[in-house]
Amino acid sequence: MSFSRCALLWARLPAGRRAGHRAAVCSALRAHVEPLPGALGRVSAVASSSSSSSASGGSKAPNTSLFVPLTVKPQGPSADGDVGAELTRPLDKNEVKKILDKFYKRKEIQKLGADYGLDARLFHQAFISFRNYIMQSHSLDVDIHIILNDICFSAAHVDDLFPFFLRHAKQIFPVLECKDDLRKISDLRIPPNWYPEARAIQRKIIFHSGPTNSGKTYHAIQKYLSAKSGVYCGPLKLLAHEIFEKSNAAGVPCDLVTGEERVTVEPDGKQAAHVACTVEMCSVTTPYEVAVIDEIQMIKDPARGWAWTRALLGLCAEEVHLCGESAAIDLVTELMYTTGEEVEVRNYKRLTPISVLDHALESLDNLRPGDCIVCFSKNDIYSVSRQIEIRGLESAVIYGSLPPGTKLAQAKKFNDPDDPCKILVATDAIGMGLNLSIRRIIFYSLIKPTINEKGEKEIEPITTSQALQIAGRAGRFSSKYKEGEVTTMNREDLNLLKEILNRPVDPIKAAGLHPTAEQIEMFAYHLPDTTLSNLIDIFVDFSQVDGQYFVCNMDDFKFSAELIQHIPLSLRVRYVFCTAPINKKQPFVCSSLLQFARQYSRNEPLTFSWLRRYIKWPLLPPKNIKDLMDLEAVHDVLDLYLWLSYRFIDMFPDASLIRDLQKELDGIIQDGVHNITKLIKISESHKLLNLESLSAENRSRLSGTLKSQARRVRGTKTVGSKAAEPPVPNGGEKSLASRLVQQGLLTADMLKQLEKEWLTQRTDGKERTEPGTYSKGTRRKKKEPDSD
Ligand SMILES: Nc1ncnc2c1ncn2[C@@H]1O[C@H](COP(=O)(O)OP(=O)(O)O)[C@@H](O)[C@H]1O
Ligand SMILES: [Mg+2]
């Protein structure tokens, strides 16, 4: 083909394509007439000059499994015809396939790909996409057509495909183009610098350290009340409410700010000089004389720790009072070293003595007034309160998902010396934030399912810090019980409890951090076709933190992001929706988030009348436990509405009406919980609940095994999101083992171990080779439960 014909066809290319392809076509045409000597020499030359995003040395390699390839569609028929074919000749697809396969196998090419960030996985994915593109396109771009044609006729080397391959790889993995920028954006080192207002002043940091019930918060609050202005940052809404009420009752006007509620007390609606808030909501730009950050040890919380870090580094207060466990002193001192602020530690001792008993409760017949049984599952709560009722006693019930009014009502009933209710059955929700007159704490179990830093579910004995926090609730100062006692339900657990309580609490090593909306927005700008959940993963992977910090687990955020991914929303709005705190275990709450987002995206305001219809108001009092749980979920949905109403006031316009509705609902739930044993009884008789009451003997045998297991598994028993299910026996009725797994008392591994142990007892000693293991033939054929 003559060059004049080439030029003619070139002129026929649309302007955009011409611009984009000019350089490549020119070099392709050049290669066509004057092939360069060594193919690899050519590739290297292209590599070193082509891109600004060459491999960024130094930083850790990204986790490329997070890079989701975008789809590049093969080209359909073009209005200009197949220019490449006109310039050269139509390609022989069989030949092309051979060339591509050869290209893929070239070690030199793979190595070159790696230099550009294409590890084996990405290289493979990019190649498959590249090959599909080439093989399935109706016509190819001129440049690539020409080079393929040249390779077919040995006028170019197969390595000359590399620039085209790389261009394609960057199209499907845009992250390759901007790795350095992403690393800069996700640089979370030196967090103190994020708070210029706080850095502009020299703050006095006072750490009130001591066990539960030692008066830490009391002393910090005394300072807060006597200051001209102050902010209290608490871990729970209930605590923020308590300080809000205490402060106003003491004649110090104080506002309330939580995610779902803002109360201003000044008649003109102006902000009061004092504010009590949940720690996530504190302002890091308002100057205060005194700030109080309660439960500072929660700085290590895998999901919420960032809020304490932000408050600690960012509050603009002359005096910052921290209340919490001594385990946080070293870390706080280290962090304050980086801000140049000194920490004064004030140590407190418990105001009332507390003792661990030498005997377990063993039977609910031994309950006494002022006892609180602490369970780690709702099923245990139901089962225990039912058994208490059978003994003719009344109990109050407190667990995390109850509305605040209900929790307070139950606490009041238990605390009231004139009320016949003298026993409390509760989860560890009592660890913080409620004033309870407890004489004796009884741990019903010591095993608690938790979510670890990787977002995995773990079943393990409670930590020393948790045990101390709960145990510390016994014998409250200023209650009628001047001494606290602690024990367990089962004899077998008592030694483990003593062991846990006597362990030194590990010093806290790192403080939580999380990305800001702006940082995620910048990521989205660079990676526009990436889902929000994927953006978060890439952010966390790219992020760099100093040794005293860690990036918080963002699983809940990602869960919401995936839930609403298909709904068209701007990134900012989507981000806010995903920050809304929801209980992802409540299906109605999750579907409501989806529904709210959907309506938002259609620009349909969520009015009071719409929401009433949506939740099917008026709601009837609960008739059984399932009804009660449904009402709790509706209460959470109203919380979600209120939370969103403060972020999108136009779209969620009826906050005050919804708040009234929510109060009414809290009342209905209160009545339901007041009669909870009736609800449990009805649920049981309708087989809606399955509360196997384990005999003391069974429980202690199980707990003995758990104890030894617990030691072995400490901190490492991870179960997947699907709880491992042991086989269901023939009748379809779930086995005891199956229910224990469901209740979090057993893991699949423990079950396997138990099976082995029971089998050992039954098996002829000759068959055993060593304790706990068996010769081949004795292993059970039965299908083992899925592990992890
Ligand atoms: N000096 C004090 N005078 C009166 N009441 C106090 C005093 N110190 C603590 N209290 C009361 O004792 C209880 C426990 O004190 P708190 O400050 O909550 O303990 P901590 O924060 O260490 O767990 C609270 O009800 C508190 O009001
Ligand atoms: Mg306190």
XYZ file of C-alpha atoms in Angstrom, residues 47-720:
674
model
C 7.751 1.059 28.627
C 10.161 3.633 29.888
C 8.674 6.520 27.995
C 4.981 5.757 27.777
C 3.355 6.272 31.100
C 3.496 8.511 34.092
C 2.137 5.747 36.273
C 5.032 3.427 36.213
C 5.353 1.166 39.176
C 5.492 3.192 42.347
C 8.296 1.739 44.335
C 8.495 1.660 48.073
C 4.896 1.109 49.154
C 3.469 -2.295 49.870
C 1.954 -4.129 46.926
C -1.794 -3.587 46.708
C -4.182 -6.465 47.151
C -5.073 -6.894 43.513
C -7.968 -9.216 44.263
C -9.864 -6.029 45.136
C -9.524 -4.675 41.592
C -12.735 -5.574 39.846
C -12.209 -5.466 36.063
C -14.474 -3.146 34.117
C -16.046 -4.455 30.949
C -14.707 -3.173 27.648
C -17.157 -4.103 24.931
C -15.813 -5.374 21.587
C -16.243 -2.850 18.795
C -19.263 -3.259 16.574
C -19.375 -2.367 12.853
C -18.117 1.172 12.257
C -19.664 3.702 9.893
C -16.179 4.315 8.477
C -15.813 0.678 7.573
C -12.834 -1.399 8.602
C -10.103 1.178 8.038
C -7.356 -1.106 9.288
C -8.367 -3.782 6.795
C -8.486 -1.218 4.020
C -5.036 0.013 4.936
C -3.576 -3.448 5.103
C -5.775 -6.515 4.666
C -8.400 -8.340 6.744
C -6.897 -10.217 9.671
C -6.782 -13.977 9.813
C -8.399 -14.569 13.204
C -6.716 -17.973 13.611
C -3.354 -16.377 13.075
C -4.243 -13.575 15.491
C -5.264 -16.077 18.146
C -1.904 -17.797 17.840
C -0.108 -14.462 18.158
C -2.066 -13.563 21.251
C -1.395 -16.900 22.902
C 2.285 -16.509 22.170
C 2.194 -13.016 23.612
C 0.518 -14.280 26.793
C 3.136 -16.946 27.345
C 6.146 -14.668 26.926
C 7.958 -14.449 30.261
C 9.433 -11.087 29.242
C 5.951 -9.696 28.690
C 4.722 -11.015 32.028
C 7.684 -9.379 33.713
C 7.052 -6.124 31.932
C 3.394 -6.314 32.934
C 4.477 -6.733 36.546
C 6.500 -3.514 36.262
C 3.236 -1.761 35.471
C 1.431 -3.314 38.420
C -0.039 -6.288 36.575
C 0.638 -9.216 38.843
C -0.169 -12.718 37.621
C -3.869 -12.323 38.467
C -4.317 -8.946 36.803
C -2.159 -9.942 33.868
C -4.349 -12.946 33.266
C -7.598 -11.025 33.629
C -6.350 -8.219 31.408
C -5.199 -10.679 28.795
C -8.519 -12.546 28.680
C -10.334 -9.252 28.267
C -7.820 -8.070 25.621
C -8.127 -11.311 23.668
C -11.927 -11.208 23.788
C -11.843 -7.634 22.620
C -9.604 -8.424 19.678
C -11.279 -11.669 18.705
C -14.836 -10.414 19.055
C -14.533 -6.873 17.641
C -16.102 -6.378 14.270
C -13.306 -4.072 13.299
C -10.287 -2.990 15.331
C -8.679 0.407 15.734
C -6.277 1.107 12.893
C -3.173 1.044 15.061
C -3.811 -2.334 16.550
C -4.991 -3.774 13.260
C -1.785 -2.724 11.588
C 0.451 -4.087 14.294
C -1.349 -7.426 14.300
C -1.090 -7.582 10.559
C 2.600 -6.786 10.736
C 3.173 -9.487 13.310
C 1.314 -11.943 11.096
C 3.769 -11.134 8.343
C 6.817 -11.055 10.607
C 7.214 -7.348 9.991
C 6.833 -6.723 13.712
C 7.519 -8.677 16.847
C 4.793 -10.138 19.033
C 6.100 -7.978 21.900
C 5.007 -4.909 19.958
C 1.498 -5.691 21.150
C 2.453 -4.679 24.675
C 1.506 -0.965 24.488
C -1.914 -1.936 23.157
C -2.322 -4.584 25.795
C -1.291 -2.111 28.494
C -3.738 0.467 27.178
C -6.488 -2.117 27.416
C -5.384 -3.222 30.893
C -5.579 0.370 32.121
C -9.047 0.671 30.675
C -10.316 -2.313 32.620
C -8.214 -1.555 35.702
C -8.194 2.257 35.951
C -6.532 1.934 39.351
C -3.273 1.164 37.500
C -3.223 4.716 36.203
C -3.564 6.431 39.539
C -1.965 4.276 42.202
C 0.315 7.049 43.396
C -2.573 9.504 43.710
C -4.643 6.947 45.587
C -1.815 6.315 47.977
C -1.511 10.015 48.673
C -5.236 10.423 49.258
C -5.395 7.445 51.601
C -2.388 8.515 53.610
C -3.706 8.419 57.176
C -0.394 9.138 58.821
C -0.103 12.035 61.265
C -3.822 12.348 62.187
C -3.114 15.153 64.701
C -2.617 17.417 61.673
C -6.235 16.961 60.614
C -7.405 19.204 63.436
C -5.824 22.624 63.002
C -8.129 24.310 65.561
C -7.052 21.918 68.291
C -3.392 22.193 67.252
C -3.600 25.942 67.551
C -4.142 25.700 71.321
C -2.253 23.982 74.094
C -4.698 21.633 75.820
C -4.416 20.180 79.295
C -5.189 16.453 79.216
C -6.403 14.796 82.428
C -6.848 11.049 82.440
C -9.236 9.769 85.142
C -8.205 6.162 85.455
C -9.800 3.424 87.501
C -12.226 0.534 87.568
C -15.990 0.780 87.037
C -17.730 2.573 89.872
C -14.695 4.453 91.045
C -16.116 7.922 90.400
C -14.156 8.754 87.228
C -17.094 10.181 85.307
C -18.387 11.868 88.463
C -15.179 13.850 88.925
C -14.864 14.786 85.266
C -18.478 15.940 85.236
C -17.889 18.103 88.301
C -15.287 19.985 86.250
C -17.611 20.137 83.268
C -20.434 21.602 85.339
C -18.252 24.249 86.907
C -16.789 25.394 83.581
C -18.151 28.284 81.530
C -18.612 25.934 78.589
C -18.260 22.210 78.104
C -18.854 19.184 75.957
C -19.499 15.666 77.228
C -18.817 12.852 74.730
C -20.346 9.533 75.741
C -20.351 6.092 74.197
C -24.151 5.713 74.304
C -27.257 7.808 73.766
C -28.384 6.861 77.264
C -25.245 8.332 78.794
C -25.524 11.530 76.764
C -29.135 11.790 77.989
C -28.082 11.223 81.568
C -25.516 14.037 81.504
C -27.951 16.267 79.600
C -30.513 15.779 82.371
C -28.008 15.997 85.225
C -26.542 19.213 83.854
C -29.885 20.929 83.344
C -31.082 19.724 86.752
C -27.964 21.283 88.277
C -28.898 24.612 86.697
C -26.279 24.411 83.946
C -28.164 24.768 80.666
C -27.049 21.932 78.412
C -28.046 20.846 74.901
C -28.263 17.300 73.657
C -26.818 16.075 70.372
C -27.041 12.461 69.274
C -27.267 11.009 65.793
C -31.053 10.918 66.069
C -31.829 13.823 68.365
C -30.961 17.496 68.903
C -32.383 19.336 71.861
C -31.619 22.978 72.521
C -32.697 24.242 75.898
C -32.275 27.970 75.494
C -35.679 29.567 74.777
C -34.446 31.386 71.668
C -33.072 28.164 70.186
C -29.507 29.400 70.598
C -26.854 26.841 71.430
C -26.239 26.461 75.145
C -22.659 26.720 76.386
C -22.773 23.067 77.448
C -23.611 20.111 75.295
C -23.894 16.397 75.976
C -23.431 14.265 72.904
C -22.581 10.835 71.638
C -18.896 10.778 70.811
C -19.443 10.513 67.042
C -21.377 13.787 67.118
C -18.955 16.072 68.934
C -17.811 19.251 67.219
C -14.096 19.580 66.604
C -14.357 23.242 65.673
C -16.310 24.708 68.616
C -14.120 26.003 71.455
C -14.990 24.773 74.982
C -13.417 25.303 78.345
C -13.829 21.662 79.392
C -14.346 18.526 77.343
C -15.084 15.085 78.800
C -14.471 11.948 76.756
C -15.991 9.007 78.568
C -14.881 5.373 78.265
C -11.695 6.361 76.431
C -10.596 2.715 76.223
C -13.149 2.382 73.435
C -10.567 4.082 71.224
C -9.565 0.520 70.404
C -13.075 -0.511 69.332
C -12.717 -2.213 65.933
C -15.698 -0.372 64.450
C -16.219 2.802 66.509
C -12.702 3.535 67.772
C -12.243 6.313 65.194
C -14.789 8.488 67.021
C -12.703 8.484 70.229
C -9.521 9.149 68.256
C -11.198 12.080 66.535
C -12.479 13.485 69.838
C -9.126 13.001 71.561
C -7.109 14.658 68.814
C -9.671 17.164 67.640
C -11.644 18.647 70.552
C -10.854 22.323 71.029
C -10.946 22.557 74.787
C -8.606 24.076 77.292
C -9.004 20.952 79.438
C -9.774 17.541 78.052
C -10.878 15.032 80.693
C -10.636 11.387 79.730
C -12.379 8.713 81.786
C -11.539 5.074 81.387
C -9.465 2.020 81.985
C -5.797 2.343 82.826
C -5.059 0.162 79.788
C -5.443 3.271 77.635
C -2.979 5.475 79.540
C 0.158 4.520 77.605
C -1.442 4.919 74.203
C -3.040 8.246 75.095
C 0.286 9.500 76.452
C 2.019 8.430 73.254
C -0.595 10.108 71.063
C -0.376 13.270 73.117
C 3.369 13.186 72.741
C 2.821 13.727 69.016
C 0.617 16.755 69.755
C 3.038 18.082 72.337
C 0.488 17.859 75.148
C 1.118 16.418 78.579
C -1.170 13.931 80.234
C -1.938 14.139 83.927
C -3.160 10.811 85.286
C -5.533 10.708 88.258
C -6.053 7.252 89.690
C -9.267 6.179 91.369
C -10.149 3.186 93.487
C -13.530 1.499 93.582
C -15.922 3.256 95.893
C -17.380 -0.015 97.130
C -15.581 -3.328 97.692
C -16.274 -6.196 95.361
C -15.539 -9.888 95.829
C -15.639 -12.988 93.697
C -17.545 -15.679 95.562
C -16.191 -19.141 96.165
C -19.375 -20.817 95.094
C -21.416 -20.691 91.910
C -25.145 -20.116 91.971
C -25.734 -23.596 90.522
C -29.493 -23.265 90.589
C -31.926 -20.424 90.107
C -33.465 -21.580 93.385
C -30.559 -19.812 95.053
C -31.366 -16.364 93.687
C -31.534 -13.466 96.127
C -32.841 -9.890 95.853
C -30.377 -7.654 94.018
C -29.101 -10.460 91.771
C -28.383 -9.783 88.142
C -27.897 -12.684 85.750
C -25.787 -11.709 82.778
C -26.338 -13.655 79.551
C -24.745 -13.241 76.161
C -27.684 -14.353 74.050
C -31.297 -13.293 73.890
C -32.417 -16.897 74.023
C -30.696 -17.281 77.373
C -32.431 -14.123 78.562
C -35.816 -15.592 77.635
C -35.014 -18.982 79.075
C -33.694 -17.611 82.371
C -36.525 -15.156 82.934
C -39.030 -17.920 82.208
C -37.375 -20.214 84.735
C -37.359 -17.421 87.284
C -41.046 -16.906 86.735
C -41.688 -20.622 87.224
C -40.142 -20.148 90.673
C -42.713 -17.469 91.424
C -40.236 -14.583 91.207
C -40.421 -11.434 89.131
C -37.526 -10.256 86.985
C -36.642 -7.181 84.994
C -35.082 -7.660 81.570
C -32.519 -5.470 79.810
C -30.844 -6.179 76.490
C -29.238 -4.018 73.825
C -32.025 -3.788 71.247
C -34.644 -2.484 73.678
C -35.614 1.163 73.203
C -34.095 3.571 75.734
C -37.398 4.268 77.499
C -37.935 0.539 78.002
C -34.416 0.048 79.339
C -34.893 2.901 81.790
C -38.308 1.580 82.856
C -36.861 -1.869 83.500
C -33.921 -0.368 85.403
C -36.331 1.713 87.498
C -38.474 -1.310 88.282
C -35.423 -3.275 89.403
C -33.995 -0.383 91.438
C -37.305 0.464 93.134
C -37.180 -0.923 96.690
C -40.993 -0.999 96.775
C -41.328 -3.037 93.587
C -41.610 -6.810 94.023
C -39.169 -7.256 91.133
C -35.823 -7.980 92.737
C -33.958 -9.872 90.002
C -32.464 -8.549 86.784
C -31.784 -10.636 83.707
C -29.598 -8.732 81.287
C -27.025 -8.873 78.565
C -23.741 -7.015 78.817
C -25.745 -3.969 77.709
C -25.681 -3.118 81.432
C -21.891 -2.680 81.254
C -22.336 1.017 80.577
C -24.881 3.702 80.949
C -27.560 2.573 83.375
C -27.706 3.151 87.081
C -28.524 -0.199 88.566
C -28.684 -1.272 92.193
C -27.098 -4.672 91.802
C -25.732 -6.637 94.710
C -24.506 -9.728 92.904
C -23.564 -10.294 89.273
C -24.028 -13.884 88.102
C -22.444 -14.799 84.782
C -24.797 -17.286 83.160
C -22.058 -18.102 80.668
C -18.595 -16.761 79.915
C -18.706 -17.258 76.188
C -19.665 -14.361 73.989
C -19.871 -14.206 70.212
C -18.017 -11.128 68.977
C -16.956 -9.594 65.699
C -13.200 -9.293 65.354
C -11.150 -6.634 63.574
C -11.512 -8.473 60.291
C -15.279 -8.435 60.696
C -15.389 -12.154 61.392
C -17.570 -13.717 64.044
C -15.660 -15.218 66.905
C -16.851 -17.243 69.816
C -14.585 -16.853 72.775
C -14.630 -16.237 76.487
C -15.195 -12.626 77.447
C -12.098 -10.512 77.878
C -10.811 -9.364 81.226
C -11.835 -5.849 80.357
C -15.426 -6.942 79.577
C -15.599 -9.129 82.686
C -14.368 -6.292 84.890
C -16.796 -3.838 83.347
C -19.776 -6.122 83.936
C -18.649 -7.396 87.331
C -18.020 -3.804 88.377
C -21.745 -3.134 88.201
C -22.231 -5.017 91.461
C -22.406 -2.872 94.599
C -22.972 0.592 93.196
C -21.856 3.523 95.287
C -24.887 5.379 96.654
C -27.161 2.345 96.185
C -28.318 0.242 99.120
C -25.762 -2.465 98.304
C -22.492 -1.282 99.745
C -20.629 -4.388 98.677
C -20.605 -6.148 95.356
C -20.382 -9.879 94.710
C -19.621 -11.769 91.542
C -20.072 -15.401 90.636
C -21.120 -17.734 87.837
C -24.169 -19.880 87.266
C -22.084 -23.023 86.852
C -19.553 -24.398 89.237
C -17.334 -25.308 86.285
C -17.133 -21.691 85.128
C -16.084 -20.178 88.415
C -12.371 -20.857 88.095
C -12.347 -19.546 84.556
C -14.070 -16.374 85.755
C -11.458 -15.932 88.489
C -8.737 -16.530 85.958
C -10.207 -13.975 83.558
C -10.683 -11.372 86.277
C -7.145 -11.842 87.561
C -5.459 -11.526 84.205
C -3.719 -8.209 83.685
C -5.513 -6.090 81.108
C -3.355 -5.762 78.020
C -2.373 -2.178 77.340
C -4.155 -0.755 74.323
C -1.784 -0.563 71.383
C -3.607 1.370 68.681
C -6.362 3.887 68.074
C -9.004 3.601 65.353
C -9.182 5.796 62.260
C -11.548 5.934 59.323
C -11.648 7.619 55.948
C -13.550 10.850 55.532
C -16.295 11.424 52.969
C -13.909 13.738 51.105
C -11.247 11.068 50.834
C -13.726 8.553 49.479
C -15.011 11.185 47.080
C -11.480 11.699 45.750
C -11.139 7.969 45.300
C -14.410 7.897 43.399
C -13.150 10.711 41.190
C -10.186 8.568 40.189
C -12.169 5.347 39.932
C -15.570 6.524 38.714
C -16.962 3.128 37.755
C -16.125 1.422 41.026
C -18.819 0.557 43.550
C -18.703 2.336 46.897
C -18.089 -0.901 48.759
C -15.187 -1.715 46.457
C -13.851 1.834 46.865
C -13.780 1.328 50.617
C -11.885 -1.931 50.239
C -9.360 -0.330 47.923
C -9.059 2.648 50.257
C -8.374 0.465 53.279
C -5.874 -1.560 51.285
C -4.019 1.506 50.003
C -4.162 3.415 53.266
C -1.044 3.943 55.330
C -1.221 4.418 59.084
C 1.323 5.039 61.791
C 1.981 2.305 64.324
C -0.311 3.744 66.992
C -3.317 3.639 64.692
C -5.417 1.129 62.795
C -8.134 1.545 60.183
C -11.537 0.676 61.617
C -13.567 -2.169 60.281
C -16.075 -0.789 57.797
C -18.176 -3.889 57.281
C -21.433 -2.264 58.277
C -20.759 0.603 55.912
C -19.957 -1.816 53.115
C -23.031 -3.870 53.901
C -25.242 -0.809 53.415
C -23.271 0.232 50.328
C -23.924 -3.117 48.701
C -27.558 -3.023 49.746
C -28.222 0.264 47.955
C -25.617 -0.004 45.198
C -28.228 -0.317 42.428
C -30.097 2.821 43.513
C -29.053 5.929 41.602
C -27.706 8.412 44.155
C -24.925 10.952 44.145
C -21.800 9.761 45.906
C -22.263 12.210 48.797
C -25.825 11.068 49.438
C -24.897 7.425 49.046
C -22.079 7.910 51.531
C -24.423 9.439 54.097
C -26.952 6.615 53.693
C -24.175 4.112 54.286
C -23.042 5.888 57.464
C -26.509 5.544 59.003
C -26.113 3.156 61.927
C -28.293 0.125 61.277
C -28.513 -3.306 62.784
C -27.827 -5.471 59.778
C -29.272 -8.487 61.546
C -32.738 -6.893 61.417
C -34.204 -7.581 57.967
C -36.896 -4.914 58.339
C -34.315 -2.259 59.167
C -32.225 -3.262 56.143
C -35.181 -3.245 53.779
C -36.188 0.140 55.189
C -32.779 1.612 54.420
C -33.273 0.370 50.886
C -36.796 1.768 50.693
C -35.744 5.153 52.088
C -32.873 5.368 49.602
C -35.162 4.374 46.743
C -37.644 7.058 47.622
C -34.908 9.599 48.061
C -33.592 8.807 44.602
C -37.080 9.369 43.158
C -37.191 12.676 44.961
C -40.301 11.654 46.895
C -40.204 13.098 50.435
C -40.742 10.576 53.202
C -43.652 12.101 55.031
C -45.252 11.213 58.334
C -48.339 9.768 56.648
C -46.208 7.699 54.278
C -44.124 6.318 57.119
C -47.222 5.492 59.179
C -48.524 3.427 56.300
C -45.109 1.901 55.755
C -44.781 0.653 59.325
C -48.504 -0.221 59.440
C -49.277 2.099 62.316
C -51.148 1.760 64.675
C -49.260 -1.218 66.013
C -50.750 -3.679 68.450
C -49.125 -4.678 71.735
C -46.937 -7.753 71.283
C -48.584 -11.129 71.792
C -45.422 -13.167 71.643
C -41.655 -12.757 71.431
C -41.677 -12.509 67.668
C -44.122 -9.583 67.861
C -41.835 -7.957 70.410
C -38.827 -8.353 68.153
C -40.813 -6.924 65.250
C -41.714 -3.877 67.316
C -38.072 -3.421 68.303
C -37.222 -3.453 64.597
C -39.875 -0.801 63.877
C -38.375 1.319 66.664
C -35.002 0.996 64.937
C -36.557 2.005 61.613
C -37.896 5.162 63.239
C -34.404 5.784 64.596
C -33.087 5.436 61.060
C -35.658 7.970 59.850
C -34.658 10.407 62.587
C -30.975 9.925 61.848
C -31.534 10.658 58.171
C -33.832 13.593 58.980
C -30.844 15.480 60.409
C -28.863 14.921 57.217
C -31.636 15.386 54.630
C -34.177 17.601 56.250
C -36.136 18.221 53.026
C -36.586 14.581 52.206
C -37.293 13.469 55.789
C -39.370 16.433 56.902
C -41.432 15.052 59.792
C -38.874 14.325 62.496
C -40.872 15.728 65.390
C -44.016 13.776 64.502
C -41.942 10.635 64.069
C -40.325 11.221 67.434
C -43.743 11.333 69.092
C -44.695 8.143 67.302
C -41.482 6.534 68.450
C -42.197 7.493 72.066
C -45.606 5.880 71.770
C -44.004 2.759 70.346
C -41.453 2.722 73.170
C -44.465 2.708 75.522
C -46.021 -0.273 73.721
C -42.695 -2.124 73.911
C -42.379 -1.200 77.587
C -45.734 -2.818 78.311
C -44.702 -5.854 76.287
C -41.420 -6.239 78.163
C -43.253 -5.715 81.430
C -45.089 -8.933 80.624
C -42.204 -10.578 78.865
C -42.541 -13.879 80.650
C -46.126 -14.113 79.380
C -44.854 -13.508 75.842
C -42.151 -16.137 76.318
C -44.714 -18.638 77.630
C -47.011 -18.063 74.647
C -44.090 -18.255 72.224
C -42.952 -21.496 73.802
C -46.389 -23.064 73.684
C -46.677 -22.136 69.989
C -43.178 -23.525 69.445
C -42.022 -20.083 68.318
C -39.215 -20.330 70.822
C -37.223 -23.376 71.628
C -35.792 -22.916 75.038
C -34.275 -26.147 76.084
C -33.553 -25.791 79.749
C -30.362 -27.637 80.260
C -30.122 -29.616 83.407
C -27.464 -28.408 85.800
C -25.536 -31.592 85.151
C -25.598 -31.147 81.374
C -24.710 -27.506 81.565
C -21.795 -28.082 83.838
C -20.498 -30.934 81.688
C -20.766 -28.724 78.642
C -19.280 -25.769 80.369
C -16.370 -27.875 81.606
C -15.617 -28.795 78.029
C -16.083 -25.217 76.931
C -13.667 -24.124 79.577
C -10.891 -26.338 78.329
C -11.832 -25.497 74.761
C -11.918 -21.845 75.570
C -8.356 -21.941 76.792
C -7.294 -23.653 73.634
C -9.193 -21.440 71.261
C -8.735 -18.149 73.050
C -9.201 -15.427 70.596
C -8.903 -17.524 67.510
C -12.141 -19.342 66.927
C -13.526 -17.811 63.846
C -16.771 -18.842 62.302
C -18.061 -17.680 58.986
